[in-house]
Amino acid sequence: GQQVMQIPQYQHVQEGEDFTTYCNSSTTLSNIQWYKQRPGGHPVFLIQLVKSGEVKKQKRLTFQFGEAKKNSSLHITATQTTDVGTYFCAGQETTDSWGKLQFGAGTQVVVTP
Amino acid sequence: DGGITQSPKYLFRKEGQNVTLSCEQNLNHDAMYWYRQDPGQGLRLIYYSQIVNDFQKGDIAEGYSVSREKKESFPLTVTSAQKNPTAFYLCASRGVNQPQHFGDGTRLSIL
């Protein structure tokens, strides 16, 4: 079945630094979604990428969908303490009509002031 | 997220006991999902439903059961057959071509 791998599992960042988390699917995706979960909270939707090679930006966050629609990345510039949390990618298979998502294990981000 | 209510927030289960987690949404979403999250891990799909009176097993359905008698409600029962039920349970719903919206979750522990 479909598998979504996400690396790194853990990211310790100094405030002001940049970092990137990567997501790779074993199958071609219809779309990929990114969610953020704050400590003790629930996942909150950030963005959805649909088109091959698509790049979207949200302030300091840049999301990219690979040309083959099997990988994605999230790049955060000038990290702030508000970026603390776990970032999940979630892929929807092309053939799936139920809208089921396969979640990666997440990248837990810790920011040091 | 606003519109999805999970209860209770914390739940304790005794050995051999079934417990039911509630999930209600007022977003008029057709699809609803139950996930399990263990510490340091991602979300694993337990059950999902796209329409009333129909639901499908996810990746880890053993030891769980669901019902979908109303569009707004998708309760999850953790049965005594689930040998390791301690986890954070998340309910989500989704409209057509929309992302999933999550409830605040229920933390289940074993006494």
mmCIF file of C-alpha atoms in Angstrom:
data_model
loop_
_atom_site.group_PDB
_atom_site.id
_atom_site.type_symbol
_atom_site.label_atom_id
_atom_site.label_comp_id
_atom_site.label_asym_id
_atom_site.label_seq_id
_atom_site.Cartn_x
_atom_site.Cartn_y
_atom_site.Cartn_z
ATOM 1 C CA GLY A 1 0.000 0.000 0.000
ATOM 2 C CA GLN A 2 0.886 3.631 -0.167
ATOM 3 C CA GLN A 3 3.576 4.868 2.183
ATOM 4 C CA VAL A 4 4.577 8.412 2.966
ATOM 5 C CA MET A 5 7.997 8.989 4.440
ATOM 6 C CA GLN A 6 8.912 12.258 6.074
ATOM 7 C CA ILE A 7 12.356 13.445 7.112
ATOM 8 C CA PRO A 8 13.808 14.560 9.374
ATOM 9 C CA GLN A 9 11.763 13.208 12.253
ATOM 10 C CA TYR A 10 13.175 15.854 14.556
ATOM 11 C CA GLN A 11 14.554 19.307 13.850
ATOM 12 C CA HIS A 12 16.211 21.566 16.402
ATOM 13 C CA VAL A 13 16.516 25.093 15.018
ATOM 14 C CA GLN A 14 18.042 28.284 16.327
ATOM 15 C CA GLU A 15 15.655 31.209 16.070
ATOM 16 C CA GLY A 16 16.302 33.054 12.818
ATOM 17 C CA GLU A 17 17.651 30.016 10.966
ATOM 18 C CA ASP A 18 16.040 28.323 7.987
ATOM 19 C CA PHE A 19 15.109 24.659 7.707
ATOM 20 C CA THR A 20 13.417 22.257 5.331
ATOM 21 C CA THR A 21 11.349 19.125 5.875
ATOM 22 C CA TYR A 22 10.875 16.581 3.114
ATOM 23 C CA CYS A 23 8.093 14.218 2.221
ATOM 24 C CA ASN A 24 8.284 11.247 -0.167
ATOM 25 C CA SER A 25 5.480 8.996 -1.336
ATOM 26 C CA SER A 26 5.828 5.480 -2.706
ATOM 27 C CA THR A 27 3.014 6.197 -5.172
ATOM 28 C CA THR A 28 1.945 9.075 -7.380
ATOM 29 C CA LEU A 29 -0.288 11.503 -5.563
ATOM 30 C CA SER A 30 -3.406 13.362 -6.568
ATOM 31 C CA ASN A 31 -2.519 16.062 -4.105
ATOM 32 C CA ILE A 32 -0.462 16.609 -1.011
ATOM 33 C CA GLN A 33 -1.511 18.517 2.068
ATOM 34 C CA TRP A 34 0.490 19.955 4.928
ATOM 35 C CA TYR A 35 -0.717 20.242 8.498
ATOM 36 C CA LYS A 36 0.755 21.736 11.652
ATOM 37 C CA GLN A 37 0.113 20.352 15.116
ATOM 38 C CA ARG A 38 1.075 22.453 18.104
ATOM 39 C CA PRO A 39 2.053 20.602 21.293
ATOM 40 C CA GLY A 40 -1.100 19.269 22.933
ATOM 41 C CA GLY A 41 -3.237 20.349 19.993
ATOM 42 C CA HIS A 42 -4.749 18.868 16.879
ATOM 43 C CA PRO A 43 -3.525 19.065 13.275
ATOM 44 C CA VAL A 44 -4.450 22.262 11.497
ATOM 45 C CA PHE A 45 -4.501 22.479 7.726
ATOM 46 C CA LEU A 46 -1.826 24.703 6.187
ATOM 47 C CA ILE A 47 -1.963 24.180 2.445
ATOM 48 C CA GLN A 48 -2.788 21.826 -0.417
ATOM 49 C CA LEU A 49 -0.656 21.317 -3.531
ATOM 50 C CA VAL A 50 -2.228 19.799 -6.614
ATOM 51 C CA LYS A 51 -0.187 20.602 -9.708
ATOM 52 C CA SER A 52 3.106 19.066 -10.714
ATOM 53 C CA GLY A 53 5.980 21.392 -9.756
ATOM 54 C CA GLU A 54 3.654 23.716 -7.852
ATOM 55 C CA VAL A 55 5.164 26.175 -5.413
ATOM 56 C CA LYS A 56 3.105 28.081 -2.860
ATOM 57 C CA LYS A 57 4.149 30.559 -0.228
ATOM 58 C CA GLN A 58 2.612 31.574 3.056
ATOM 59 C CA LYS A 59 4.681 34.373 4.552
ATOM 60 C CA ARG A 60 7.883 32.595 5.688
ATOM 61 C CA LEU A 61 6.699 29.129 4.605
ATOM 62 C CA THR A 62 7.371 27.821 1.102
ATOM 63 C CA PHE A 63 5.732 24.604 -0.063
ATOM 64 C CA GLN A 64 6.764 22.684 -3.150
ATOM 65 C CA PHE A 65 5.285 19.709 -5.005
ATOM 66 C CA GLY A 66 7.641 17.616 -7.079
ATOM 67 C CA GLU A 67 7.413 17.236 -10.842
ATOM 68 C CA ALA A 68 6.539 13.564 -10.517
ATOM 69 C CA LYS A 69 3.957 14.323 -7.824
ATOM 70 C CA LYS A 70 5.632 11.890 -5.442
ATOM 71 C CA ASN A 71 7.513 14.268 -3.185
ATOM 72 C CA SER A 72 7.082 17.582 -1.458
ATOM 73 C CA SER A 73 8.964 19.937 0.782
ATOM 74 C CA LEU A 74 8.265 22.651 3.316
ATOM 75 C CA HIS A 75 10.893 25.339 3.792
ATOM 76 C CA ILE A 76 10.665 27.824 6.657
ATOM 77 C CA THR A 77 12.851 30.910 6.625
ATOM 78 C CA ALA A 78 13.876 32.953 9.650
ATOM 79 C CA THR A 79 12.347 30.515 12.131
ATOM 80 C CA GLN A 80 10.411 32.015 15.025
ATOM 81 C CA THR A 81 9.321 30.490 18.326
ATOM 82 C CA THR A 82 5.767 30.441 16.976
ATOM 83 C CA ASP A 83 6.902 27.831 14.431
ATOM 84 C CA VAL A 84 7.229 25.229 17.202
ATOM 85 C CA GLY A 85 5.162 22.123 16.547
ATOM 86 C CA THR A 86 5.005 19.037 14.394
ATOM 87 C CA TYR A 87 4.561 19.428 10.652
ATOM 88 C CA PHE A 88 2.847 16.594 8.808
ATOM 89 C CA CYS A 89 2.552 15.978 5.135
ATOM 90 C CA ALA A 90 -0.399 13.911 3.960
ATOM 91 C CA GLY A 91 -0.818 12.470 0.506
ATOM 92 C CA GLN A 92 -3.962 11.488 -1.331
ATOM 93 C CA GLU A 93 -3.509 8.750 -3.911
ATOM 94 C CA THR A 94 -4.584 9.451 -7.466
ATOM 95 C CA THR A 95 -6.931 6.482 -7.499
ATOM 96 C CA ASP A 96 -8.572 7.190 -4.182
ATOM 97 C CA SER A 97 -12.013 8.729 -4.398
ATOM 98 C CA TRP A 98 -12.681 8.665 -0.674
ATOM 99 C CA GLY A 99 -10.329 11.485 0.122
ATOM 100 C CA LYS A 100 -8.278 9.275 2.398
ATOM 101 C CA LEU A 101 -4.947 10.710 3.373
ATOM 102 C CA GLN A 102 -1.744 8.854 4.174
ATOM 103 C CA PHE A 103 0.116 10.864 6.780
ATOM 104 C CA GLY A 104 3.848 10.992 7.195
ATOM 105 C CA ALA A 105 5.267 10.541 10.694
ATOM 106 C CA GLY A 106 5.859 14.266 10.970
ATOM 107 C CA THR A 107 8.787 16.553 11.652
ATOM 108 C CA GLN A 108 8.865 17.796 15.221
ATOM 109 C CA VAL A 109 10.357 21.287 15.300
ATOM 110 C CA VAL A 110 11.928 22.782 18.387
ATOM 111 C CA VAL A 111 13.061 26.391 18.254
ATOM 112 C CA THR A 112 15.726 27.776 20.541
ATOM 113 C CA PRO A 113 15.516 31.528 21.204
ATOM 114 C CA ASP B 1 -11.409 23.358 14.500
ATOM 115 C CA GLY B 2 -14.744 25.062 14.817
ATOM 116 C CA GLY B 3 -17.598 22.771 13.878
ATOM 117 C CA ILE B 4 -16.174 19.443 15.015
ATOM 118 C CA THR B 5 -16.730 18.434 18.610
ATOM 119 C CA GLN B 6 -15.084 15.457 20.227
ATOM 120 C CA SER B 7 -15.953 14.247 23.690
ATOM 121 C CA PRO B 8 -14.790 13.507 26.222
ATOM 122 C CA LYS B 9 -11.398 15.192 26.156
ATOM 123 C CA TYR B 10 -9.961 12.560 28.505
ATOM 124 C CA LEU B 11 -11.214 9.015 28.954
ATOM 125 C CA PHE B 12 -10.118 6.124 31.103
ATOM 126 C CA ARG B 13 -10.868 2.500 30.349
ATOM 127 C CA LYS B 14 -10.746 -0.506 32.582
ATOM 128 C CA GLU B 15 -9.561 -3.860 31.356
ATOM 129 C CA GLY B 16 -12.257 -5.703 29.410
ATOM 130 C CA GLN B 17 -14.399 -2.615 28.982
ATOM 131 C CA ASN B 18 -15.735 -1.068 25.788
ATOM 132 C CA VAL B 19 -15.712 2.708 25.556
ATOM 133 C CA THR B 20 -17.260 5.022 22.984
ATOM 134 C CA LEU B 21 -15.740 8.263 21.757
ATOM 135 C CA SER B 22 -18.089 10.873 20.384
ATOM 136 C CA CYS B 23 -17.563 12.963 17.256
ATOM 137 C CA GLU B 24 -20.131 15.491 16.028
ATOM 138 C CA GLN B 25 -19.799 17.983 13.177
ATOM 139 C CA ASN B 26 -22.046 20.804 12.021
ATOM 140 C CA LEU B 27 -20.101 21.563 8.841
ATOM 141 C CA ASN B 28 -22.447 19.535 6.640
ATOM 142 C CA HIS B 29 -19.489 17.415 5.558
ATOM 143 C CA ASP B 30 -20.190 14.072 3.951
ATOM 144 C CA ALA B 31 -16.918 12.366 4.850
ATOM 145 C CA MET B 32 -15.718 11.633 8.363
ATOM 146 C CA TYR B 33 -12.589 9.895 9.624
ATOM 147 C CA TRP B 34 -11.107 8.460 12.799
ATOM 148 C CA TYR B 35 -7.370 8.489 13.407
ATOM 149 C CA ARG B 36 -5.147 7.193 16.136
ATOM 150 C CA GLN B 37 -1.974 9.061 17.098
ATOM 151 C CA ASP B 38 0.719 7.551 19.284
ATOM 152 C CA PRO B 39 3.522 9.664 20.822
ATOM 153 C CA GLY B 40 6.035 10.803 18.247
ATOM 154 C CA GLN B 41 4.128 9.198 15.418
ATOM 155 C CA GLY B 42 1.875 10.268 12.625
ATOM 156 C CA LEU B 43 -1.826 9.680 12.228
ATOM 157 C CA ARG B 44 -3.070 6.198 11.394
ATOM 158 C CA LEU B 45 -6.511 5.752 9.884
ATOM 159 C CA ILE B 46 -8.936 3.559 11.833
ATOM 160 C CA TYR B 47 -12.256 3.941 9.988
ATOM 161 C CA TYR B 48 -13.802 6.336 7.534
ATOM 162 C CA SER B 49 -17.225 7.069 6.152
ATOM 163 C CA GLN B 50 -18.326 8.987 3.103
ATOM 164 C CA ILE B 51 -22.092 8.656 3.456
ATOM 165 C CA VAL B 52 -24.640 7.768 6.080
ATOM 166 C CA ASN B 53 -24.952 4.067 6.886
ATOM 167 C CA ASP B 54 -21.710 3.240 5.094
ATOM 168 C CA PHE B 55 -18.167 3.070 6.400
ATOM 169 C CA GLN B 56 -14.886 1.407 5.536
ATOM 170 C CA LYS B 57 -11.984 -0.024 7.496
ATOM 171 C CA GLY B 58 -8.772 1.936 7.546
ATOM 172 C CA ASP B 59 -5.279 0.661 8.191
ATOM 173 C CA ILE B 60 -5.767 -0.310 11.858
ATOM 174 C CA ALA B 61 -9.456 -1.209 12.283
ATOM 175 C CA GLU B 62 -8.982 -4.301 14.457
ATOM 176 C CA GLY B 63 -10.450 -3.811 17.934
ATOM 177 C CA TYR B 64 -12.538 -0.808 16.877
ATOM 178 C CA SER B 65 -16.070 -0.323 15.600
ATOM 179 C CA VAL B 66 -18.022 2.644 14.249
ATOM 180 C CA SER B 67 -21.497 3.641 13.143
ATOM 181 C CA ARG B 68 -22.816 6.390 10.885
ATOM 182 C CA GLU B 69 -26.523 6.666 11.516
ATOM 183 C CA LYS B 70 -26.551 10.427 11.030
ATOM 184 C CA LYS B 71 -24.507 12.662 8.788
ATOM 185 C CA GLU B 72 -23.399 14.750 11.752
ATOM 186 C CA SER B 73 -22.240 11.910 13.975
ATOM 187 C CA PHE B 74 -19.507 9.268 13.698
ATOM 188 C CA PRO B 75 -18.888 7.605 17.090
ATOM 189 C CA LEU B 76 -15.953 5.268 17.616
ATOM 190 C CA THR B 77 -16.096 2.326 20.016
ATOM 191 C CA VAL B 78 -12.840 0.986 21.370
ATOM 192 C CA THR B 79 -13.605 -2.613 22.238
ATOM 193 C CA SER B 80 -11.928 -4.884 24.747
ATOM 194 C CA ALA B 81 -10.337 -6.638 21.769
ATOM 195 C CA GLN B 82 -8.059 -3.627 21.280
ATOM 196 C CA LYS B 83 -5.132 -4.663 23.434
ATOM 197 C CA ASN B 84 -3.220 -1.413 23.338
ATOM 198 C CA PRO B 85 -5.843 1.339 23.285
ATOM 199 C CA THR B 86 -3.855 4.075 25.033
ATOM 200 C CA ALA B 87 -3.508 6.824 22.440
ATOM 201 C CA PHE B 88 -4.749 10.184 21.222
ATOM 202 C CA TYR B 89 -7.834 9.762 19.016
ATOM 203 C CA LEU B 90 -8.669 12.362 16.389
ATOM 204 C CA CYS B 91 -11.858 12.717 14.421
ATOM 205 C CA ALA B 92 -11.912 14.638 11.153
ATOM 206 C CA SER B 93 -14.433 15.607 8.535
ATOM 207 C CA ARG B 94 -14.137 16.799 4.984
ATOM 208 C CA GLY B 95 -16.296 18.453 2.362
ATOM 209 C CA VAL B 96 -15.998 17.822 -1.362
ATOM 210 C CA ASN B 97 -12.548 18.873 -2.618
ATOM 211 C CA GLN B 98 -11.765 20.328 0.792
ATOM 212 C CA PRO B 99 -9.010 19.512 3.303
ATOM 213 C CA GLN B 100 -9.746 17.601 6.465
ATOM 214 C CA HIS B 101 -10.806 19.507 9.558
ATOM 215 C CA PHE B 102 -9.933 17.966 12.898
ATOM 216 C CA GLY B 103 -11.582 17.962 16.289
ATOM 217 C CA ASP B 104 -9.637 18.631 19.489
ATOM 218 C CA GLY B 105 -9.154 14.909 20.134
ATOM 219 C CA THR B 106 -9.756 12.460 22.962
ATOM 220 C CA ARG B 107 -6.929 11.055 25.081
ATOM 221 C CA LEU B 108 -7.679 7.496 26.122
ATOM 222 C CA SER B 109 -5.796 5.801 28.933
ATOM 223 C CA ILE B 110 -6.017 2.406 30.593
ATOM 224 C CA LEU B 111 -6.605 2.136 34.311
#
